[in-house]
Each structure stands twice: as C-alpha cells, then as structure tokens.
Amino acid sequence: MKETYQLRRSTLLDGKQGPCMVFIFSGSAPMRSADESYPFSVDRNFYYLTGIDRENMILMLYKDFSGNVTETLFIEPYDEVMAKWVGGRMRAAEATEISGVQSVRDIGSFEDALNSIIERNRGLGKLHVYLDLWRYHKDQADTPAHKLAKRIRTEYPAVEIDEIFGELAAMRAVKSEDEIALMRKAQEATRIAVEAMMRHAYPGVNESELEGAFDFSLMKQGVREHAFHSIVAGGGHATTLHYNKNNSIVEDGQMVLIDLGSAVDHYCSDISRTFPVNGKFTDRQKEIYNAVLEAQKLVIRTAKPGMTLRQLNDLVVEYYESRLDDLGLRKDGKGVRDYYYHSVSHQLGLDCHDVCTERERELKPGMVITVEPGLYIEDEAIGVRIENDVMITEDGCIDLSSDILRTVEEIEALMAK
Ligand code: GLY
Ligand code: MN
C-alpha cells in the first residue's frame, strides 16, 4: 500500500512549481475530561496521503527551486510511560513502513524545519505554502493549518499561502480499485448487520435495541467503525431526517427507518432501509414504499458520467410530481418539497458526506455516490427512505449495495423466517 500513498503524494506535487511546501496535519482529539479525550478521528487528507491513523503528526512535502522533492513526517517521540497506560506511539520505522515517507523526525523540530526552509528560499522566487484551509462550517474553529497560515502570514509576509483542499478533494472523489474493494467490504458487513436487525424486530421493540442488534452483528464480524451515528427511527420519528435519539418503543403497525453504515479502514457505507416492525407492510405503507423504490431505481438507471447531482435530484422531484395525485398527497396546498426535503445523492468515501458533494459538479467514472430518495408524510406518521451506494462507470453505474435486500417481498420474506 505504501506505493499508493507515495503515488498520491507525487501526483499532488506534479503540477506545482518549486519552491513550494505542503503541510497536512493528522489532527488530535479534543479533551473530554481530566484524563479522557473524545474519540480520535484522523484527518482524512492526512490518511489519504500516508495511510497512518495517528494523532499529532504533520506531513511536510517540499519541492525546492530545482524541483527536488523531500518528504518528511513529524511525529511525537516514543514514550515508555504512555506505552504502559494507553499503548505505544508509532515509532519512526513503522511510520516509514506504512507511508513510504523516508524521513521521520520529532514533532518538536517542526518549527525549526519550517523556518529554515523559508530562510533558505529567501530571494529565490516566491515560496508557496499549500495548506488545507477548508472549513466545513463557517463557525468551525481554527485548525492547526489555519493557525500555521496566520503565523506564516505574520512572520513571513512574502510567502504565498495557497489552499490545497480542492485538489485533494478532486483526487479523493475518484476511487481506485483498492478503495472500491474496501467500500465493498463495508457494504457486506452492513448487509449482514441490517439483516440481523430486521430478524430481531418485533412490535414493542425499542429503537435502541434494534440499534444494538446492528452493532452486535458488526462487532461479531470484528467491524468496530461506523460511518456515522446510526439513525433508527420508528413511526413518525422517521420524518425527522437525522433523528438519532434512537430510544422509543416501535409499536405494532409502525415502520422503522434505518440509516446507518459500517466503515472499513474509514471507507464508508451509507445504507437506508425502511421496514415494518411486525414484518408485514400495510397496503398504504407498501404504496409509499414502492413509490420511493421506483424513484431510486430511476436514478440508478440514469446516473452516468457528465450528469450532476442536481440533475439526479431533479429526476426524483419530477417523478414524485407525477405521482402526487395517485398517492393522495396533493392536499392542503402541499407540493413535492413538503414530502421530500433533501437531495438524492452525496459523494461517499473516506467521509460519509464525502468531498465534492457540490450539486453542479459533473460525475466521473470511479466516483461513488449515494442514491437515497425518501417520502415523509408527517400527518400519517410515515417516513420512508431507501438508500443504496453506487459507483459511476464509463456509461452508467454499478450498484454496490445490490446484495442488501430491498423490495417489499424480500423484506417480508426475511422477516417471516
Ligand atoms: N446517512 C446520512 C445522510 O446521508 O445524511
Ligand atoms: Mn446518505
């Protein structure tokens, strides 16, 4: 695998003139209490470029004036006491073995290394420093990259700071065969756990017990990573798109909407299914369910390179518009957007809502997107969402979730056993 990471790093530098530097931080977990931190989640760009899943590391790529490239990883030194309490930090040799980065240095020397490269380049033309300065929310606190950008701007105003998120996002959006293989593993683990959950369902079950059945099945498989916080929504809770209290009784006659997924080596699956808790759809539930399923099939039939997520969503809205009367939903001045208030797709990969999820971006072969139409009818306490993950090919798409049972008949047959 280290060849993969090496190739990604050199691809990133390929189009860049020296002198330039790239810094990517692995991140760290915020503290939760005196001696406990929140779970650590590695910066996905750092992971994509190194394969390393550890805190407090910095990747530095440096291309000098003549085009020579130096790669350096800055890591925390090994600490014998920490090793006894929480396990050992990664040693330099292991970091090199995983990432292929030959030079591994103590993170304490990072500032000196940075300053000395900047000084060395004084008078040799504009030095560019590339950082991932993307904020997922406008109020998001400064990351180490933002802090470094501020420091360089103050101390070295002649250095040019450039954003590198867009380039990394474009690379990450198109998946390799190895990445697809990991995503398929996540699909399979999720399939097994979804079936376990459906088998476990009964009228009067708590949403949390169903969530537990899913988690237990994943853990039985040795899969500990979730792509995101599971949504298990009984009855009317399903009309809240990201309901995740998951702690109410599901009554006989109600459906359960689940939206969840495992991840393998951080590669996500994102699956939604909706099923009757007693194992048998009512006629009305079936009617709504099949309308959503038709919308999903329409998108899967149509998705191909050159289309945009907005166009795919327009298909769903148009289809629902054509069904509103026969579904008995054109009432009280309501339109499609009163029953379907999200979009049909987002990109999927190292993040659940992955990079390049903009509505107008054209699809390319190798991209993986979700296809997740829904219908949410508050006054009937019905919410249905059906979500599969598909990979765009040269002329269409492949459904990576096709093994996860989906039709009314398949669900009823499984739950009858
Ligand atoms: N799986 C949650 C979402 O796509 O928003
Ligand atoms: Mn999704």
GROMACS .gro file of C-alpha atoms and ligand atoms in nm:
model
  423
    1MET     CA    1   0.000   0.000   0.000
    2LYS     CA    2   0.284   0.245   0.066
    3GLU     CA    3   0.334   0.274  -0.311
    4THR     CA    4  -0.023   0.401  -0.331
    5TYR     CA    5   0.044   0.676  -0.078
    6GLN     CA    6   0.373   0.766  -0.248
    7LEU     CA    7   0.193   0.796  -0.580
    8ARG     CA    8  -0.079   1.016  -0.430
    9ARG     CA    9   0.184   1.249  -0.283
   10SER     CA   10   0.376   1.278  -0.606
   11THR     CA   11   0.053   1.335  -0.802
   12LEU     CA   12  -0.029   1.618  -0.565
   13LEU     CA   13   0.307   1.784  -0.631
   14ASP     CA   14   0.320   1.709  -1.004
   15GLY     CA   15   0.160   2.026  -1.131
   16LYS     CA   16   0.338   2.252  -0.883
   17GLN     CA   17   0.647   2.460  -0.949
   18GLY     CA   18   0.913   2.481  -0.681
   19PRO     CA   19   0.981   2.624  -0.444
   20CYS     CA   20   0.674   2.508  -0.258
   21MET     CA   21   0.570   2.325   0.056
   22VAL     CA   22   0.261   2.126   0.151
   23PHE     CA   23   0.164   2.067   0.514
   24ILE     CA   24  -0.110   1.826   0.618
   25PHE     CA   25  -0.191   1.767   0.987
   26SER     CA   26  -0.326   1.439   1.125
   27GLY     CA   27  -0.522   1.625   1.394
   28SER     CA   28  -0.584   1.544   1.758
   29ALA     CA   29  -0.882   1.453   1.974
   30PRO     CA   30  -1.025   1.728   2.198
   31MET     CA   31  -1.015   1.659   2.571
   32ARG     CA   32  -1.341   1.547   2.731
   33SER     CA   33  -1.241   1.542   3.097
   34ALA     CA   34  -0.927   1.541   3.311
   35ASP     CA   35  -0.773   1.236   3.154
   36GLU     CA   36  -1.005   1.134   2.876
   37SER     CA   37  -1.036   1.267   2.526
   38TYR     CA   38  -1.311   1.233   2.267
   39PRO     CA   39  -1.251   0.953   2.018
   40PHE     CA   40  -0.981   1.048   1.770
   41SER     CA   41  -1.078   1.066   1.405
   42VAL     CA   42  -0.782   1.113   1.175
   43ASP     CA   43  -0.781   1.395   0.922
   44ARG     CA   44  -0.890   1.218   0.607
   45ASN     CA   45  -0.648   1.403   0.379
   46PHE     CA   46  -0.357   1.306   0.604
   47TYR     CA   47  -0.477   0.945   0.599
   48TYR     CA   48  -0.525   0.952   0.222
   49LEU     CA   49  -0.165   1.066   0.172
   50THR     CA   50   0.006   0.848   0.437
   51GLY     CA   51  -0.218   0.556   0.540
   52ILE     CA   52  -0.137   0.645   0.903
   53ASP     CA   53  -0.414   0.675   1.160
   54ARG     CA   54  -0.239   0.853   1.446
   55GLU     CA   55  -0.266   1.181   1.631
   56ASN     CA   56  -0.026   1.474   1.633
   57MET     CA   57   0.162   1.411   1.312
   58ILE     CA   58   0.246   1.650   1.031
   59LEU     CA   59   0.327   1.559   0.673
   60MET     CA   60   0.560   1.803   0.502
   61LEU     CA   61   0.628   1.788   0.130
   62TYR     CA   62   0.892   2.024  -0.003
   63LYS     CA   63   0.978   2.085  -0.366
   64ASP     CA   64   1.283   2.307  -0.397
   65PHE     CA   65   1.375   2.564  -0.661
   66SER     CA   66   1.528   2.292  -0.882
   67GLY     CA   67   1.232   2.056  -0.846
   68ASN     CA   68   1.388   1.812  -0.594
   69VAL     CA   69   1.127   1.672  -0.355
   70THR     CA   70   1.177   1.595   0.015
   71GLU     CA   71   0.908   1.422   0.219
   72THR     CA   72   0.912   1.443   0.599
   73LEU     CA   73   0.681   1.315   0.869
   74PHE     CA   74   0.693   1.487   1.205
   75ILE     CA   75   0.574   1.260   1.486
   76GLU     CA   76   0.568   1.253   1.865
   77PRO     CA   77   0.862   1.068   2.023
   78TYR     CA   78   0.804   0.723   2.168
   79ASP     CA   79   0.705   0.748   2.536
   80GLU     CA   80   0.759   0.448   2.764
   81VAL     CA   81   0.513   0.568   3.031
   82MET     CA   82   0.237   0.637   2.779
   83ALA     CA   83   0.302   0.293   2.634
   84LYS     CA   84   0.220   0.136   2.972
   85TRP     CA   85  -0.104   0.332   3.006
   86VAL     CA   86  -0.259   0.353   2.662
   87GLY     CA   87  -0.024   0.171   2.428
   88GLY     CA   88   0.282   0.279   2.241
   89ARG     CA   89   0.303   0.565   1.998
   90MET     CA   90   0.412   0.482   1.649
   91ARG     CA   91   0.785   0.450   1.603
   92ALA     CA   92   0.964   0.610   1.310
   93ALA     CA   93   1.033   0.280   1.132
   94GLU     CA   94   0.666   0.184   1.138
   95ALA     CA   95   0.562   0.526   1.010
   96THR     CA   96   0.803   0.480   0.719
   97GLU     CA   97   0.684   0.125   0.657
   98ILE     CA   98   0.319   0.231   0.628
   99SER     CA   99   0.356   0.558   0.444
  100GLY     CA  100   0.678   0.522   0.246
  101VAL     CA  101   0.797   0.857   0.386
  102GLN     CA  102   1.169   0.805   0.448
  103SER     CA  103   1.245   1.097   0.675
  104VAL     CA  104   1.065   1.084   1.010
  105ARG     CA  105   1.152   1.349   1.269
  106ASP     CA  106   1.048   1.458   1.615
  107ILE     CA  107   0.749   1.693   1.600
  108GLY     CA  108   0.940   1.923   1.836
  109SER     CA  109   1.170   2.012   1.544
  110PHE     CA  110   0.885   2.114   1.313
  111GLU     CA  111   0.909   2.491   1.364
  112ASP     CA  112   1.286   2.494   1.307
  113ALA     CA  113   1.250   2.286   0.992
  114LEU     CA  114   0.985   2.520   0.856
  115ASN     CA  115   1.180   2.835   0.942
  116SER     CA  116   1.499   2.703   0.790
  117ILE     CA  117   1.332   2.616   0.458
  118ILE     CA  118   1.171   2.959   0.441
  119GLU     CA  119   1.506   3.127   0.517
  120ARG     CA  120   1.683   2.908   0.259
  121ASN     CA  121   1.441   3.028  -0.008
  122ARG     CA  122   1.476   3.398   0.062
  123GLY     CA  123   1.545   3.573  -0.267
  124LEU     CA  124   1.490   3.258  -0.478
  125GLY     CA  125   1.144   3.350  -0.608
  126LYS     CA  126   0.804   3.323  -0.449
  127LEU     CA  127   0.773   3.037  -0.200
  128HIS     CA  128   0.425   2.882  -0.197
  129VAL     CA  129   0.290   2.707   0.111
  130TYR     CA  130  -0.013   2.485   0.044
  131LEU     CA  131  -0.250   2.414   0.332
  132ASP     CA  132  -0.592   2.257   0.373
  133LEU     CA  133  -0.784   2.563   0.491
  134TRP     CA  134  -1.132   2.426   0.420
  135ARG     CA  135  -1.397   2.487   0.686
  136TYR     CA  136  -1.694   2.252   0.687
  137HIS     CA  137  -1.890   2.517   0.876
  138LYS     CA  138  -1.829   2.888   0.875
  139ASP     CA  139  -1.810   2.886   1.257
  140GLN     CA  140  -1.562   2.598   1.270
  141ALA     CA  141  -1.270   2.680   1.499
  142ASP     CA  142  -0.924   2.734   1.353
  143THR     CA  143  -0.744   2.411   1.271
  144PRO     CA  144  -0.366   2.371   1.303
  145ALA     CA  145  -0.350   2.460   0.932
  146HIS     CA  146  -0.534   2.790   0.989
  147LYS     CA  147  -0.303   2.867   1.281
  148LEU     CA  148   0.004   2.793   1.072
  149ALA     CA  149  -0.128   3.011   0.788
  150LYS     CA  150  -0.176   3.300   1.032
  151ARG     CA  151   0.173   3.259   1.172
  152ILE     CA  152   0.338   3.247   0.830
  153ARG     CA  153   0.139   3.548   0.707
  154THR     CA  154   0.254   3.746   1.012
  155GLU     CA  155   0.616   3.636   1.024
  156TYR     CA  156   0.686   3.584   0.654
  157PRO     CA  157   0.453   3.810   0.453
  158ALA     CA  158   0.644   3.736   0.132
  159VAL     CA  159   0.542   3.369   0.145
  160GLU     CA  160   0.228   3.287  -0.054
  161ILE     CA  161  -0.035   3.076   0.123
  162ASP     CA  162  -0.250   2.860  -0.108
  163GLU     CA  163  -0.550   2.636  -0.043
  164ILE     CA  164  -0.498   2.269  -0.135
  165PHE     CA  165  -0.833   2.122  -0.029
  166GLY     CA  166  -0.984   2.140  -0.380
  167GLU     CA  167  -0.704   1.937  -0.539
  168LEU     CA  168  -0.718   1.672  -0.268
  169ALA     CA  169  -1.095   1.658  -0.296
  170ALA     CA  170  -1.077   1.603  -0.673
  171MET     CA  171  -0.828   1.319  -0.621
  172ARG     CA  172  -1.027   1.159  -0.340
  173ALA     CA  173  -1.355   1.175  -0.529
  174VAL     CA  174  -1.239   0.924  -0.792
  175LYS     CA  175  -1.185   0.590  -0.623
  176SER     CA  176  -0.923   0.330  -0.713
  177GLU     CA  177  -0.994  -0.043  -0.727
  178ASP     CA  178  -0.839  -0.085  -0.381
  179GLU     CA  179  -1.066   0.181  -0.238
  180ILE     CA  180  -1.371   0.021  -0.400
  181ALA     CA  181  -1.268  -0.315  -0.252
  182LEU     CA  182  -1.274  -0.161   0.097
  183MET     CA  183  -1.609   0.002   0.028
  184ARG     CA  184  -1.744  -0.336  -0.082
  185LYS     CA  185  -1.625  -0.487   0.248
  186ALA     CA  186  -1.814  -0.217   0.435
  187GLN     CA  187  -2.125  -0.294   0.227
  188GLU     CA  188  -2.104  -0.662   0.310
  189ALA     CA  189  -2.062  -0.604   0.685
  190THR     CA  190  -2.356  -0.365   0.676
  191ARG     CA  191  -2.568  -0.612   0.479
  192ILE     CA  192  -2.518  -0.883   0.739
  193ALA     CA  193  -2.593  -0.644   1.025
  194VAL     CA  194  -2.905  -0.499   0.857
  195GLU     CA  195  -3.043  -0.849   0.811
  196ALA     CA  196  -2.966  -0.931   1.176
  197MET     CA  197  -3.154  -0.618   1.279
  198MET     CA  198  -3.459  -0.697   1.066
  199ARG     CA  199  -3.470  -1.051   1.204
  200HIS     CA  200  -3.456  -0.909   1.555
  201ALA     CA  201  -3.750  -0.671   1.506
  202TYR     CA  202  -4.083  -0.722   1.687
  203PRO     CA  203  -4.373  -0.495   1.788
  204GLY     CA  204  -4.283  -0.315   2.108
  205VAL     CA  205  -3.908  -0.326   2.048
  206ASN     CA  206  -3.710  -0.020   2.149
  207GLU     CA  207  -3.527   0.163   1.871
  208SER     CA  208  -3.213   0.129   2.080
  209GLU     CA  209  -3.249  -0.250   2.093
  210LEU     CA  210  -3.260  -0.255   1.713
  211GLU     CA  211  -2.953  -0.032   1.704
  212GLY     CA  212  -2.790  -0.280   1.942
  213ALA     CA  213  -2.873  -0.570   1.712
  214PHE     CA  214  -2.699  -0.387   1.428
  215ASP     CA  215  -2.395  -0.301   1.641
  216PHE     CA  216  -2.371  -0.650   1.787
  217SER     CA  217  -2.369  -0.803   1.442
  218LEU     CA  218  -2.096  -0.564   1.326
  219MET     CA  219  -1.888  -0.641   1.633
  220LYS     CA  220  -1.937  -1.013   1.584
  221GLN     CA  221  -1.781  -0.955   1.245
  222GLY     CA  222  -1.493  -0.763   1.406
  223VAL     CA  223  -1.606  -0.438   1.248
  224ARG     CA  224  -1.595  -0.155   1.502
  225GLU     CA  225  -1.621   0.151   1.282
  226HIS     CA  226  -1.946   0.327   1.195
  227ALA     CA  227  -1.960   0.561   0.900
  228PHE     CA  228  -2.175   0.797   1.111
  229HIS     CA  229  -2.413   0.791   1.407
  230SER     CA  230  -2.687   0.537   1.326
  231ILE     CA  231  -3.042   0.659   1.268
  232VAL     CA  232  -3.310   0.417   1.393
  233ALA     CA  233  -3.644   0.592   1.367
  234GLY     CA  234  -3.976   0.423   1.444
  235GLY     CA  235  -4.310   0.557   1.315
  236GLY     CA  236  -4.330   0.936   1.292
  237HIS     CA  237  -3.968   0.980   1.404
  238ALA     CA  238  -3.877   0.882   1.051
  239THR     CA  239  -3.996   1.220   0.923
  240THR     CA  240  -3.701   1.383   1.102
  241LEU     CA  241  -3.420   1.323   0.855
  242HIS     CA  242  -3.137   1.290   1.105
  243TYR     CA  243  -3.333   1.162   1.406
  244ASN     CA  244  -3.084   0.986   1.627
  245LYS     CA  245  -3.227   0.968   1.979
  246ASN     CA  246  -3.299   0.601   1.899
  247ASN     CA  247  -3.476   0.541   2.228
  248SER     CA  248  -3.851   0.493   2.175
  249ILE     CA  249  -4.077   0.193   2.150
  250VAL     CA  250  -4.184   0.097   1.798
  251GLU     CA  251  -4.550  -0.001   1.807
  252ASP     CA  252  -4.722  -0.276   1.611
  253GLY     CA  253  -4.818  -0.145   1.266
  254GLN     CA  254  -4.536   0.111   1.251
  255MET     CA  255  -4.236   0.107   1.023
  256VAL     CA  256  -3.874   0.166   1.119
  257LEU     CA  257  -3.645   0.378   0.906
  258ILE     CA  258  -3.279   0.291   0.949
  259ASP     CA  259  -2.995   0.496   0.803
  260LEU     CA  260  -2.657   0.359   0.902
  261GLY     CA  261  -2.340   0.201   0.780
  262SER     CA  262  -2.015   0.043   0.880
  263ALA     CA  263  -1.679   0.166   0.762
  264VAL     CA  264  -1.370  -0.039   0.684
  265ASP     CA  265  -1.035   0.140   0.708
  266HIS     CA  266  -1.251   0.456   0.714
  267TYR     CA  267  -1.417   0.373   0.381
  268CYS     CA  268  -1.787   0.419   0.441
  269SER     CA  269  -2.110   0.251   0.352
  270ASP     CA  270  -2.431   0.451   0.390
  271ILE     CA  271  -2.750   0.248   0.371
  272SER     CA  272  -3.112   0.332   0.443
  273ARG     CA  273  -3.389   0.079   0.463
  274THR     CA  274  -3.746   0.105   0.588
  275PHE     CA  275  -3.934  -0.198   0.717
  276PRO     CA  276  -4.249  -0.279   0.914
  277VAL     CA  277  -4.163  -0.372   1.271
  278ASN     CA  278  -4.414  -0.660   1.260
  279GLY     CA  279  -4.273  -0.792   0.933
  280LYS     CA  280  -4.574  -0.712   0.711
  281PHE     CA  281  -4.630  -0.387   0.517
  282THR     CA  282  -4.983  -0.243   0.517
  283ASP     CA  283  -5.125  -0.151   0.175
  284ARG     CA  284  -5.058   0.216   0.240
  285GLN     CA  285  -4.703   0.155   0.358
  286LYS     CA  286  -4.641  -0.059   0.051
  287GLU     CA  287  -4.778   0.212  -0.178
  288ILE     CA  288  -4.548   0.479  -0.038
  289TYR     CA  289  -4.255   0.241  -0.016
  290ASN     CA  290  -4.284   0.134  -0.378
  291ALA     CA  291  -4.305   0.494  -0.498
  292VAL     CA  292  -3.973   0.565  -0.323
  293LEU     CA  293  -3.825   0.246  -0.464
  294GLU     CA  294  -3.928   0.346  -0.818
  295ALA     CA  295  -3.764   0.686  -0.770
  296GLN     CA  296  -3.447   0.513  -0.656
  297LYS     CA  297  -3.445   0.271  -0.949
  298LEU     CA  298  -3.497   0.562  -1.190
  299VAL     CA  299  -3.187   0.739  -1.057
  300ILE     CA  300  -2.977   0.421  -1.060
  301ARG     CA  301  -3.084   0.355  -1.422
  302THR     CA  302  -2.995   0.708  -1.525
  303ALA     CA  303  -2.680   0.807  -1.333
  304LYS     CA  304  -2.374   0.829  -1.558
  305PRO     CA  305  -2.068   1.047  -1.621
  306GLY     CA  306  -2.144   1.406  -1.711
  307MET     CA  307  -2.461   1.423  -1.505
  308THR     CA  308  -2.473   1.634  -1.192
  309LEU     CA  309  -2.621   1.560  -0.851
  310ARG     CA  310  -2.870   1.838  -0.917
  311GLN     CA  311  -2.992   1.667  -1.233
  312LEU     CA  312  -3.034   1.339  -1.047
  313ASN     CA  313  -3.235   1.514  -0.781
  314ASP     CA  314  -3.450   1.688  -1.043
  315LEU     CA  315  -3.542   1.342  -1.176
  316VAL     CA  316  -3.673   1.242  -0.834
  317VAL     CA  317  -3.874   1.561  -0.789
  318GLU     CA  318  -4.023   1.523  -1.136
  319TYR     CA  319  -4.113   1.161  -1.071
  320TYR     CA  320  -4.280   1.242  -0.738
  321GLU     CA  321  -4.465   1.528  -0.905
  322SER     CA  322  -4.615   1.272  -1.146
  323ARG     CA  323  -4.723   1.050  -0.852
  324LEU     CA  324  -4.855   1.308  -0.606
  325ASP     CA  325  -5.221   1.269  -0.712
  326ASP     CA  326  -5.239   0.891  -0.712
  327LEU     CA  327  -5.058   0.877  -0.377
  328GLY     CA  328  -5.325   1.111  -0.238
  329LEU     CA  329  -5.067   1.367  -0.134
  330ARG     CA  330  -5.180   1.670  -0.332
  331LYS     CA  331  -5.381   1.823  -0.049
  332ASP     CA  332  -5.371   2.126   0.179
  333GLY     CA  333  -5.176   2.315  -0.089
  334LYS     CA  334  -4.881   2.081  -0.047
  335GLY     CA  335  -4.624   2.000  -0.314
  336VAL     CA  336  -4.339   1.752  -0.356
  337ARG     CA  337  -4.097   1.951  -0.143
  338ASP     CA  338  -4.333   1.919   0.156
  339TYR     CA  339  -4.281   1.542   0.145
  340TYR     CA  340  -3.925   1.521   0.013
  341TYR     CA  341  -3.699   1.782   0.168
  342HIS     CA  342  -3.345   1.669   0.098
  343SER     CA  343  -3.136   1.573  -0.204
  344VAL     CA  344  -3.100   1.234  -0.358
  345SER     CA  345  -2.722   1.197  -0.357
  346HIS     CA  346  -2.395   1.284  -0.195
  347GLN     CA  347  -2.045   1.157  -0.256
  348LEU     CA  348  -1.924   0.873  -0.037
  349GLY     CA  349  -1.573   0.765   0.055
  350LEU     CA  350  -1.341   0.834   0.347
  351ASP     CA  351  -1.619   1.056   0.481
  352CYS     CA  352  -1.987   0.975   0.472
  353HIS     CA  353  -2.069   1.312   0.319
  354ASP     CA  354  -1.751   1.299   0.120
  355VAL     CA  355  -1.560   1.561  -0.072
  356CYS     CA  356  -1.701   1.706  -0.399
  357THR     CA  357  -2.064   1.691  -0.294
  358GLU     CA  358  -2.147   2.019  -0.475
  359ARG     CA  359  -2.471   1.991  -0.671
  360GLU     CA  360  -2.329   2.119  -1.002
  361ARG     CA  361  -2.016   1.904  -1.022
  362GLU     CA  362  -2.022   1.655  -1.309
  363LEU     CA  363  -1.996   1.287  -1.224
  364LYS     CA  364  -1.692   1.094  -1.340
  365PRO     CA  365  -1.615   0.721  -1.361
  366GLY     CA  366  -1.487   0.597  -1.024
  367MET     CA  367  -1.695   0.834  -0.814
  368VAL     CA  368  -1.918   0.673  -0.553
  369ILE     CA  369  -2.245   0.841  -0.468
  370THR     CA  370  -2.549   0.752  -0.261
  371VAL     CA  371  -2.896   0.723  -0.414
  372GLU     CA  372  -3.141   0.797  -0.134
  373PRO     CA  373  -3.484   0.925  -0.225
  374GLY     CA  374  -3.743   0.945   0.051
  375LEU     CA  375  -4.101   1.046   0.123
  376TYR     CA  376  -4.201   1.184   0.462
  377ILE     CA  377  -4.570   1.222   0.545
  378GLU     CA  378  -4.600   1.379   0.886
  379ASP     CA  379  -4.977   1.353   0.926
  380GLU     CA  380  -4.963   0.978   0.858
  381ALA     CA  381  -4.651   0.929   1.076
  382ILE     CA  382  -4.483   0.763   0.780
  383GLY     CA  383  -4.126   0.822   0.667
  384VAL     CA  384  -3.959   0.610   0.403
  385ARG     CA  385  -3.603   0.637   0.276
  386ILE     CA  386  -3.422   0.379   0.067
  387GLU     CA  387  -3.051   0.432   0.014
  388ASN     CA  388  -2.800   0.241  -0.196
  389ASP     CA  389  -2.442   0.335  -0.284
  390VAL     CA  390  -2.339   0.326  -0.650
  391MET     CA  391  -2.011   0.360  -0.837
  392ILE     CA  392  -2.014   0.562  -1.158
  393THR     CA  393  -1.872   0.369  -1.455
  394GLU     CA  394  -1.788   0.474  -1.814
  395ASP     CA  395  -2.151   0.457  -1.924
  396GLY     CA  396  -2.368   0.422  -1.614
  397CYS     CA  397  -2.322   0.296  -1.261
  398ILE     CA  398  -2.279  -0.022  -1.059
  399ASP     CA  399  -2.493  -0.068  -0.751
  400LEU     CA  400  -2.254  -0.159  -0.469
  401SER     CA  401  -2.548  -0.228  -0.235
  402SER     CA  402  -2.738  -0.464  -0.464
  403ASP     CA  403  -2.699  -0.755  -0.219
  404ILE     CA  404  -2.878  -0.571   0.060
  405LEU     CA  405  -3.240  -0.678   0.042
  406ARG     CA  406  -3.470  -0.400  -0.061
  407THR     CA  407  -3.805  -0.496  -0.213
  408VAL     CA  408  -4.125  -0.542  -0.011
  409GLU     CA  409  -4.119  -0.913  -0.096
  410GLU     CA  410  -3.755  -0.960   0.007
  411ILE     CA  411  -3.804  -0.780   0.336
  412GLU     CA  412  -4.125  -0.965   0.422
  413ALA     CA  413  -3.967  -1.299   0.332
  414LEU     CA  414  -3.665  -1.236   0.557
  415MET     CA  415  -3.877  -1.116   0.848
  416ALA     CA  416  -4.114  -1.413   0.820
  417LYS     CA  417  -3.830  -1.655   0.897
  418GLY     N1  418  -2.660   0.889   0.612
  418GLY     C1  419  -2.699   1.017   0.650
  418GLY     C2  420  -2.703   1.111   0.537
  418GLY     O1  421  -2.672   1.078   0.426
  418GLY     O2  422  -2.736   1.227   0.556
  419MN      MN  423  -2.660   0.928   0.284
   0.00000   0.00000   0.00000
